Every structure is written in C-alpha cells, then in structure tokens.
C-alpha cells in the first residue's frame, strides 16, 4: 500500500453545524422555502452531490430554482467555513502527521469546488495532503474522481477511507479496498477494514 485516500465529511470532520448556519441564512431570504433545515435534515444527505441534496431537501422547487439556491448555498457555505471551520474528529492532526511520513495522503469528496480549499484554509491541514479532487471541479462521480487522482499521482495500491455506502461503491468502482469509518454519518455492511475512531488508522496501517 502506498497511499490513503480520504473522504472528508464524516471521516475527517463534522461540518454540519457550520453548514447549517450557512444554508439557513440563505433560506431565510427565500419565500418559496418553508421552514429552516435541521441537523437531522443534513445528516440524511451526507455523501450526496449538491444537486441531489437539493432535490432531496427541496422537492417542490423547480430545477432552475434549485440551481439558484445551490449557487447561494455554495457562496455562503464557503464564507462560513473559512471563518469558523468545522469539528475535526479527535486526534485528526496527530494521526495525519504520522501517516504522512509513511504514505501519500489525498482527499476525494463529493463536494462543490472551493469546499476542500475552505477546509484547508481554516484548519491548516493542507500540508499533509498531496492532492484532492471533487465533482465541483471535474463533474465526475466519486469513483471516477478516485481513479483520476490515482492516475494523476501514479498511485499503485491505495485504499479509500469513508463512512457511507456511496464511499463503499466509489471504492469498488475504482477497484481499491474500502476502510469503513463507523463514527461517521452512514451505515455500511460491507467493507475490507473498519475503524471506530480516526486514530485506529495508526493500528491498521
């Protein structure tokens, strides 16, 4: 094994409280959206791409209205994350320091363009990762982005670490082992390895 590719939400951090503030600040300006979102609403969408999230949360809006809402959400979310970040899981930076000395570390997340950059900016963790990718930049699925980042960095034997069935499917699509982070947002019944805390990666690898 030469590298570890990470999902972001539910694997490295929990951003929901920050994202919730950002999105609800936009929702208050829209008469067509009845009621603000709750943490539970967002937890149910973790792992989905933004268009799918908006279809799930706002089924009564037209596609044009959803596109407009998405553009507002992205701008608001980016600003909030840059100012207050999210909740890193325990021991994340200490574990990344140790892992980065042995392996190439990368991120592939189903987020919009600018989201990972905002995460890096607030938490100053970019120095541990050699590359990252997302559908906001490429328009590709998570599995395709994993393959893309593997080719771009000449990775021969990576694993993918995530917390949802979508992460499992992406790893299977890319043909690499999947590490299930049970502390995240999803429930997965099939995996190659499992961790109950982020620091378990040190014992696993």
Short mmCIF file of C-alpha atoms in Angstrom, two decimals:
data_model
loop_
_atom_site.label_atom_id
_atom_site.label_comp_id
_atom_site.label_asym_id
_atom_site.label_seq_id
_atom_site.Cartn_x
_atom_site.Cartn_y
_atom_site.Cartn_z
CA UNK A 1 0.00 0.00 0.00
CA UNK A 2 1.39 3.38 -1.00
CA UNK A 3 -1.40 5.85 -0.22
CA UNK A 4 -4.55 6.66 1.74
CA UNK A 5 -7.41 8.50 0.00
CA UNK A 6 -9.89 10.10 2.41
CA UNK A 7 -13.49 11.13 2.20
CA UNK A 8 -13.96 14.41 4.09
CA UNK A 9 -17.39 14.81 5.75
CA UNK A 10 -17.98 12.12 8.34
CA UNK A 11 -14.43 10.84 8.01
CA UNK A 12 -12.07 13.71 8.88
CA UNK A 13 -14.56 16.21 10.29
CA UNK A 14 -18.18 17.02 11.07
CA UNK A 15 -19.10 20.28 9.29
CA UNK A 16 -22.86 20.10 9.76
CA UNK A 17 -23.34 22.84 12.36
CA UNK A 18 -21.40 25.35 10.25
CA UNK A 19 -23.12 24.33 7.02
CA UNK A 20 -26.49 24.52 8.73
CA UNK A 21 -25.91 28.14 9.76
CA UNK A 22 -24.76 28.99 6.23
CA UNK A 23 -27.69 27.38 4.45
CA UNK A 24 -30.36 28.65 6.84
CA UNK A 25 -29.03 32.18 6.43
CA UNK A 26 -29.88 31.80 2.72
CA UNK A 27 -33.19 30.05 3.29
CA UNK A 28 -34.49 33.00 5.34
CA UNK A 29 -34.35 35.09 2.16
CA UNK A 30 -36.48 32.66 0.11
CA UNK A 31 -40.27 32.80 0.38
CA UNK A 32 -40.63 29.56 -1.60
CA UNK A 33 -38.75 27.52 1.03
CA UNK A 34 -40.95 26.88 4.03
CA UNK A 35 -39.01 26.39 7.25
CA UNK A 36 -35.35 26.16 8.09
CA UNK A 37 -33.30 22.98 7.95
CA UNK A 38 -32.29 20.90 10.94
CA UNK A 39 -29.14 18.96 11.65
CA UNK A 40 -31.08 15.77 11.01
CA UNK A 41 -32.04 17.00 7.53
CA UNK A 42 -28.40 17.47 6.57
CA UNK A 43 -27.24 14.21 8.15
CA UNK A 44 -29.57 12.34 5.79
CA UNK A 45 -27.87 13.89 2.75
CA UNK A 46 -24.24 13.24 3.67
CA UNK A 47 -22.30 11.74 0.77
CA UNK A 48 -24.59 13.09 -1.96
CA UNK A 49 -23.61 15.67 -4.56
CA UNK A 50 -25.16 19.13 -4.22
CA UNK A 51 -27.83 18.77 -6.96
CA UNK A 52 -29.03 15.52 -5.37
CA UNK A 53 -29.04 17.13 -1.91
CA UNK A 54 -31.23 19.98 -3.12
CA UNK A 55 -33.63 17.61 -4.91
CA UNK A 56 -33.99 15.66 -1.67
CA UNK A 57 -34.39 18.69 0.61
CA UNK A 58 -36.46 20.91 -1.71
CA UNK A 59 -38.62 18.65 -3.90
CA UNK A 60 -41.16 21.41 -4.54
CA UNK A 61 -38.65 23.74 -6.22
CA UNK A 62 -38.09 23.70 -9.97
CA UNK A 63 -34.68 22.77 -11.36
CA UNK A 64 -33.99 26.44 -12.15
CA UNK A 65 -34.89 27.45 -8.61
CA UNK A 66 -32.66 24.72 -7.19
CA UNK A 67 -29.73 25.85 -9.31
CA UNK A 68 -30.17 29.38 -7.97
CA UNK A 69 -30.37 28.10 -4.39
CA UNK A 70 -27.28 25.94 -4.89
CA UNK A 71 -25.23 28.92 -6.09
CA UNK A 72 -26.25 30.87 -2.96
CA UNK A 73 -25.54 27.95 -0.65
CA UNK A 74 -22.06 27.43 -2.10
CA UNK A 75 -21.05 31.06 -1.59
CA UNK A 76 -22.48 31.27 1.91
CA UNK A 77 -21.04 27.92 2.97
CA UNK A 78 -17.57 28.82 1.73
CA UNK A 79 -17.56 32.04 3.76
CA UNK A 80 -18.78 30.40 6.95
CA UNK A 81 -16.29 27.52 6.75
CA UNK A 82 -13.39 29.89 6.09
CA UNK A 83 -14.36 31.85 9.24
CA UNK A 84 -15.21 29.07 11.69
CA UNK A 85 -14.34 25.71 10.10
CA UNK A 86 -15.98 22.54 11.36
CA UNK A 87 -15.50 19.98 14.12
CA UNK A 88 -12.42 17.86 13.48
CA UNK A 89 -12.71 14.36 14.86
CA UNK A 90 -10.40 13.59 17.82
CA UNK A 91 -6.67 13.21 17.09
CA UNK A 92 -7.01 14.02 13.38
CA UNK A 93 -3.91 16.19 13.03
CA UNK A 94 -1.68 13.96 15.16
CA UNK A 95 -2.71 10.95 13.10
CA UNK A 96 -2.19 12.80 9.80
CA UNK A 97 1.30 13.85 10.89
CA UNK A 98 2.29 10.23 11.47
CA UNK A 99 0.56 8.79 8.43
CA UNK A 100 2.00 11.42 6.07
CA UNK A 101 5.50 10.24 6.95
CA UNK A 102 4.71 6.77 5.60
CA UNK A 103 2.06 7.27 2.92
CA UNK A 104 0.77 9.69 0.33
CA UNK A 105 -2.43 11.25 1.69
CA UNK A 106 -5.19 12.57 -0.58
CA UNK A 107 -8.85 13.66 -0.36
CA UNK A 108 -11.72 12.81 -2.71
CA UNK A 109 -15.05 14.26 -1.58
CA UNK A 110 -18.48 14.69 -3.20
CA UNK A 111 -18.40 18.43 -2.59
CA UNK A 112 -18.50 21.59 -4.63
CA UNK A 113 -15.45 23.48 -5.85
CA UNK A 114 -13.88 25.55 -3.06
CA UNK A 115 -15.14 23.39 -0.18
CA UNK A 116 -11.91 21.45 0.41
CA UNK A 117 -9.93 24.66 -0.01
CA UNK A 118 -12.02 26.30 2.72
CA UNK A 119 -11.45 23.28 4.97
CA UNK A 120 -7.70 23.61 4.35
CA UNK A 121 -7.73 27.34 4.95
CA UNK A 122 -9.36 27.24 8.39
CA UNK A 123 -7.74 24.10 9.79
CA UNK A 124 -4.36 24.45 8.05
CA UNK A 125 -4.16 20.74 7.19
CA UNK A 126 -3.25 21.02 3.50
CA UNK A 127 0.42 20.39 4.30
CA UNK A 128 -0.36 16.73 4.98
CA UNK A 129 -2.10 16.04 1.66
CA UNK A 130 -0.51 15.82 -1.77
CA UNK A 131 -3.70 16.21 -3.83
CA UNK A 132 -7.50 16.40 -3.71
CA UNK A 133 -10.46 16.21 -6.06
CA UNK A 134 -14.23 16.74 -6.16
CA UNK A 135 -17.13 16.75 -8.65
CA UNK A 136 -17.43 20.53 -8.38
CA UNK A 137 -14.19 20.75 -10.37
CA UNK A 138 -14.48 17.68 -12.61
CA UNK A 139 -18.17 16.87 -12.95
CA UNK A 140 -17.26 13.23 -12.31
CA UNK A 141 -18.61 10.71 -9.82
CA UNK A 142 -16.64 9.93 -6.67
CA UNK A 143 -15.42 6.64 -8.11
CA UNK A 144 -14.25 8.37 -11.27
CA UNK A 145 -12.51 11.06 -9.22
CA UNK A 146 -10.70 8.38 -7.22
CA UNK A 147 -9.47 6.87 -10.48
CA UNK A 148 -8.49 10.31 -11.75
CA UNK A 149 -6.44 11.13 -8.67
CA UNK A 150 -4.82 7.69 -8.77
CA UNK A 151 -3.64 8.26 -12.35
CA UNK A 152 -2.55 11.83 -11.67
CA UNK A 153 -0.35 10.80 -8.76
CA UNK A 154 0.78 7.40 -10.08
CA UNK A 155 -0.73 5.56 -7.12
CA UNK A 156 -0.33 1.80 -7.36
CA UNK A 157 -2.03 0.47 -4.22
CA UNK A 158 -4.24 2.99 -2.39
CA UNK A 159 -7.16 2.42 -0.04
CA UNK A 160 -10.23 4.64 0.34
CA UNK A 161 -11.47 5.68 3.78
CA UNK A 162 -15.08 6.80 4.16
CA UNK A 163 -18.30 6.47 6.12
CA UNK A 164 -21.19 5.88 3.70
CA UNK A 165 -22.40 3.29 1.22
CA UNK A 166 -21.60 5.81 -1.50
CA UNK A 167 -17.98 5.72 -0.36
CA UNK A 168 -18.02 1.93 -0.49
CA UNK A 169 -19.45 1.99 -4.02
CA UNK A 170 -16.85 4.54 -5.12
CA UNK A 171 -14.01 2.40 -3.78
CA UNK A 172 -15.44 -0.67 -5.51
CA UNK A 173 -15.79 1.29 -8.75
CA UNK A 174 -12.14 2.32 -8.52
CA UNK A 175 -11.09 -1.23 -7.67
CA UNK A 176 -9.44 -0.44 -4.35
CA UNK A 177 -10.03 -1.59 -0.72
CA UNK A 178 -12.51 0.29 1.45
CA UNK A 179 -12.00 1.32 5.08
CA UNK A 180 -15.29 1.99 6.89
CA UNK A 181 -15.29 4.78 9.48
CA UNK A 182 -18.13 3.71 11.79
CA UNK A 183 -18.17 7.04 13.67
CA UNK A 184 -19.38 8.94 10.61
CA UNK A 185 -22.83 9.56 9.15
CA UNK A 186 -23.58 6.39 7.20
CA UNK A 187 -24.27 2.73 7.79
CA UNK A 188 -22.22 0.28 5.74
CA UNK A 189 -22.44 -3.50 5.97
CA UNK A 190 -19.64 -4.40 3.54
CA UNK A 191 -16.02 -3.30 3.92
CA UNK A 192 -12.44 -4.51 3.83
CA UNK A 193 -11.29 -2.79 7.01
CA UNK A 194 -13.07 -0.93 9.78
CA UNK A 195 -12.13 1.86 12.21
CA UNK A 196 -14.16 3.03 15.21
CA UNK A 197 -12.03 6.16 15.78
CA UNK A 198 -9.78 8.14 13.47
CA UNK A 199 -6.71 7.14 15.47
CA UNK A 200 -7.42 3.46 14.70
CA UNK A 201 -5.77 4.12 11.34
CA UNK A 202 -2.40 4.05 13.11
CA UNK A 203 -3.00 0.47 14.24
CA UNK A 204 -4.46 -0.55 10.89
CA UNK A 205 -1.64 0.89 8.80
#
